[in-house]
CSV table of N, CA and C in Angstrom, one decimal:
chain,number,residue,atom,x,y,z
A,169,MET,N,6.8,-2.4,28.8
A,169,MET,CA,6.8,-3.8,28.6
A,169,MET,C,5.5,-4.3,27.9
A,170,TYR,N,4.4,-3.8,28.4
A,170,TYR,CA,3.1,-4.2,27.8
A,170,TYR,C,3.0,-3.8,26.3
A,171,THR,N,3.5,-2.5,26.0
A,171,THR,CA,3.4,-2.1,24.6
A,171,THR,C,4.3,-2.9,23.7
A,172,SER,N,5.5,-3.3,24.2
A,172,SER,CA,6.3,-4.1,23.4
A,172,SER,C,5.7,-5.5,23.1
A,173,PHE,N,5.0,-6.0,24.1
A,173,PHE,CA,4.4,-7.3,23.9
A,173,PHE,C,3.2,-7.2,22.9
A,174,VAL,N,2.4,-6.1,22.9
A,174,VAL,CA,1.3,-5.9,22.0
A,174,VAL,C,1.9,-5.7,20.6
A,175,VAL,N,2.9,-5.0,20.4
A,175,VAL,CA,3.5,-4.7,19.1
A,175,VAL,C,4.1,-6.1,18.5
A,176,LEU,N,4.7,-6.9,19.4
A,176,LEU,CA,5.2,-8.2,19.0
A,176,LEU,C,4.1,-9.1,18.5
A,177,ILE,N,3.0,-9.1,19.2
A,177,ILE,CA,1.9,-9.9,18.7
A,177,ILE,C,1.3,-9.4,17.4
A,178,GLN,N,1.3,-8.1,17.2
A,178,GLN,CA,0.8,-7.5,16.0
A,178,GLN,C,1.7,-7.9,14.8
A,179,ILE,N,3.0,-7.8,15.0
A,179,ILE,CA,4.0,-8.2,14.0
A,179,ILE,C,3.8,-9.6,13.6
A,180,ILE,N,3.7,-10.5,14.6
A,180,ILE,CA,3.6,-11.9,14.3
A,180,ILE,C,2.3,-12.2,13.6
A,181,SER,N,1.2,-11.6,14.0
A,181,SER,CA,-0.1,-11.8,13.3
A,181,SER,C,0.0,-11.3,11.9
A,182,ALA,N,0.6,-10.1,11.7
A,182,ALA,CA,0.7,-9.6,10.3
A,182,ALA,C,1.5,-10.5,9.4
A,183,TYR,N,2.6,-11.1,10.0
A,183,TYR,CA,3.5,-12.0,9.3
A,183,TYR,C,2.7,-13.2,8.8
A,184,PHE,N,1.9,-13.8,9.7
A,184,PHE,CA,1.1,-15.0,9.3
A,184,PHE,C,0.0,-14.7,8.3
A,185,LEU,N,-0.6,-13.5,8.5
A,185,LEU,CA,-1.6,-13.1,7.6
A,185,LEU,C,-1.1,-12.9,6.2
A,186,LEU,N,0.1,-12.2,6.1
A,186,LEU,CA,0.7,-12.0,4.8
A,186,LEU,C,1.2,-13.3,4.2
A,187,LYS,N,1.7,-14.2,5.0
A,187,LYS,CA,2.1,-15.5,4.5
A,187,LYS,C,0.9,-16.3,3.9
A,188,LYS,N,-0.2,-16.2,4.5
A,188,LYS,CA,-1.4,-16.8,4.0
A,188,LYS,C,-1.9,-16.2,2.7
A,189,ILE,N,-1.9,-14.9,2.7
A,189,ILE,CA,-2.3,-14.2,1.5
A,189,ILE,C,-1.4,-14.4,0.3
A,190,ASP,N,-0.1,-14.6,0.6
A,190,ASP,CA,0.9,-14.7,-0.4
A,190,ASP,C,0.7,-16.0,-1.2
A,191,THR,N,0.2,-17.0,-0.6
A,191,THR,CA,0.0,-18.3,-1.3
A,191,THR,C,-1.2,-18.2,-2.3
A,192,THR,N,-2.2,-17.4,-2.0
A,192,THR,CA,-3.3,-17.3,-2.9
A,192,THR,C,-3.3,-16.0,-3.8
A,193,HIS,N,-2.8,-14.9,-3.3
A,193,HIS,CA,-2.7,-13.7,-4.1
A,193,HIS,C,-1.4,-13.0,-3.9
A,194,PRO,N,-0.4,-13.3,-4.6
A,194,PRO,CA,0.9,-12.7,-4.3
A,194,PRO,C,1.0,-11.2,-4.6
A,195,ASN,N,0.2,-10.7,-5.6
A,195,ASN,CA,0.2,-9.3,-5.9
A,195,ASN,C,-0.3,-8.4,-4.8
A,196,ILE,N,-1.3,-8.9,-4.0
A,196,ILE,CA,-1.8,-8.2,-2.9
A,196,ILE,C,-0.8,-7.9,-1.9
A,197,VAL,N,0.1,-8.9,-1.6
A,197,VAL,CA,1.1,-8.8,-0.6
A,197,VAL,C,2.1,-7.7,-1.0
A,198,ASN,N,2.4,-7.6,-2.3
A,198,ASN,CA,3.3,-6.5,-2.7
A,198,ASN,C,2.7,-5.1,-2.5
A,199,LYS,N,1.4,-5.0,-2.8
A,199,LYS,CA,0.7,-3.7,-2.6
A,199,LYS,C,0.6,-3.4,-1.1
A,200,ILE,N,0.4,-4.4,-0.3
A,200,ILE,CA,0.3,-4.1,1.2
A,200,ILE,C,1.7,-3.7,1.7
A,201,SER,N,2.7,-4.4,1.2
A,201,SER,CA,4.1,-4.0,1.7
A,201,SER,C,4.4,-2.6,1.3
A,202,LEU,N,4.1,-2.2,0.0
A,202,LEU,CA,4.5,-0.9,-0.4
A,202,LEU,C,3.6,0.2,0.4
A,203,THR,N,2.4,-0.1,0.6
A,203,THR,CA,1.5,0.8,1.4
A,203,THR,C,2.1,0.9,2.8
A,204,ALA,N,2.5,-0.2,3.4
A,204,ALA,CA,3.0,-0.1,4.8
A,204,ALA,C,4.3,0.7,4.8
A,205,MET,N,5.2,0.5,3.8
A,205,MET,CA,6.4,1.3,3.8
A,205,MET,C,6.1,2.8,3.6
A,206,ALA,N,5.1,3.1,2.8
A,206,ALA,CA,4.7,4.5,2.6
A,206,ALA,C,4.2,5.1,3.9
A,207,ILE,N,3.4,4.4,4.6
A,207,ILE,CA,2.9,4.9,5.9
A,207,ILE,C,4.0,5.1,6.9
A,208,CYS,N,4.9,4.1,6.9
A,208,CYS,CA,6.0,4.3,7.9
A,208,CYS,C,6.9,5.5,7.5
A,209,ASN,N,7.1,5.7,6.2
A,209,ASN,CA,7.9,6.9,5.8
A,209,ASN,C,7.2,8.2,6.2
A,210,ILE,N,5.9,8.2,6.0
A,210,ILE,CA,5.1,9.4,6.3
A,210,ILE,C,5.2,9.7,7.8
A,211,GLU,N,5.0,8.6,8.6
A,211,GLU,CA,5.1,8.8,10.1
A,211,GLU,C,6.5,9.2,10.5
A,212,ASP,N,7.5,8.6,9.9
A,212,ASP,CA,8.9,8.9,10.3
A,212,ASP,C,9.2,10.4,10.0
A,213,PHE,N,8.7,10.9,8.8
A,213,PHE,CA,8.9,12.3,8.5
A,213,PHE,C,8.2,13.2,9.5
A,214,TYR,N,7.0,12.8,9.9
A,214,TYR,CA,6.2,13.6,10.8
A,214,TYR,C,6.9,13.7,12.2
A,215,LEU,N,7.4,12.5,12.6
A,215,LEU,CA,8.1,12.5,13.9
A,215,LEU,C,9.4,13.3,13.9
A,216,THR,N,10.1,13.3,12.7
A,216,THR,CA,11.3,14.1,12.5
A,216,THR,C,11.0,15.6,12.6
A,217,MET,N,9.9,16.0,11.9
A,217,MET,CA,9.6,17.4,12.0
A,217,MET,C,9.2,17.8,13.4
A,218,ILE,N,8.5,17.0,14.1
A,218,ILE,CA,8.2,17.3,15.5
A,218,ILE,C,9.4,17.5,16.3
A,219,ASN,N,10.4,16.6,16.2
A,219,ASN,CA,11.7,16.7,16.9
A,219,ASN,C,12.4,18.0,16.5
A,220,ILE,N,12.4,18.3,15.3
A,220,ILE,CA,13.1,19.5,14.8
A,220,ILE,C,12.4,20.7,15.4
A,221,GLU,N,11.1,20.7,15.4
A,221,GLU,CA,10.4,21.9,16.0
A,221,GLU,C,10.7,22.0,17.5
A,222,TYR,N,10.7,20.9,18.2
A,222,TYR,CA,11.0,20.9,19.6
A,222,TYR,C,12.4,21.5,19.9
A,223,ILE,N,13.4,21.0,19.1
A,223,ILE,CA,14.8,21.5,19.2
A,223,ILE,C,14.8,23.0,18.9
A,224,MET,N,14.2,23.4,17.8
A,224,MET,CA,14.2,24.9,17.5
A,224,MET,C,13.5,25.7,18.5
A,225,ALA,N,12.4,25.2,19.0
A,225,ALA,CA,11.7,26.0,20.0
A,225,ALA,C,12.4,26.1,21.3
A,226,SER,N,13.1,25.0,21.7
A,226,SER,CA,13.9,25.1,23.0
A,226,SER,C,15.1,26.0,22.8
A,227,ARG,N,15.7,26.1,21.7
A,227,ARG,CA,16.8,27.0,21.5
A,227,ARG,C,16.3,28.5,21.5
A,228,VAL,N,15.2,28.7,20.9
A,228,VAL,CA,14.6,30.1,20.8
A,228,VAL,C,14.3,30.5,22.3
A,229,ASN,N,13.7,29.6,23.1
A,229,ASN,CA,13.4,30.0,24.4
A,229,ASN,C,14.7,30.2,25.3
A,230,ASN,N,15.7,29.5,25.0
A,230,ASN,CA,17.0,29.7,25.7
A,230,ASN,C,17.6,31.0,25.4
A,231,PHE,N,17.5,31.5,24.2
A,231,PHE,CA,18.0,32.8,23.8
A,231,PHE,C,17.2,33.9,24.4
A,232,LEU,N,15.9,33.7,24.5
A,232,LEU,CA,15.1,34.8,25.1
A,232,LEU,C,15.2,35.0,26.6
A,233,VAL,N,15.7,33.9,27.2
A,233,VAL,CA,15.8,34.0,28.7
A,233,VAL,C,17.0,34.8,29.1
């Protein structure tokens, strides 16, 4: 519950920050958005690889037992 609350505050703060930047420098908002999407894609790929490694390791251990 605490983590969800902290993440919600971060999202709201980022939204207002980007809204303020958008009025003065719209190009910066586009760059920030693309950078955030790239970071999310990298993190998603990393977590997917960890899950695949976990699944493969558990199947190998089951066959060895």
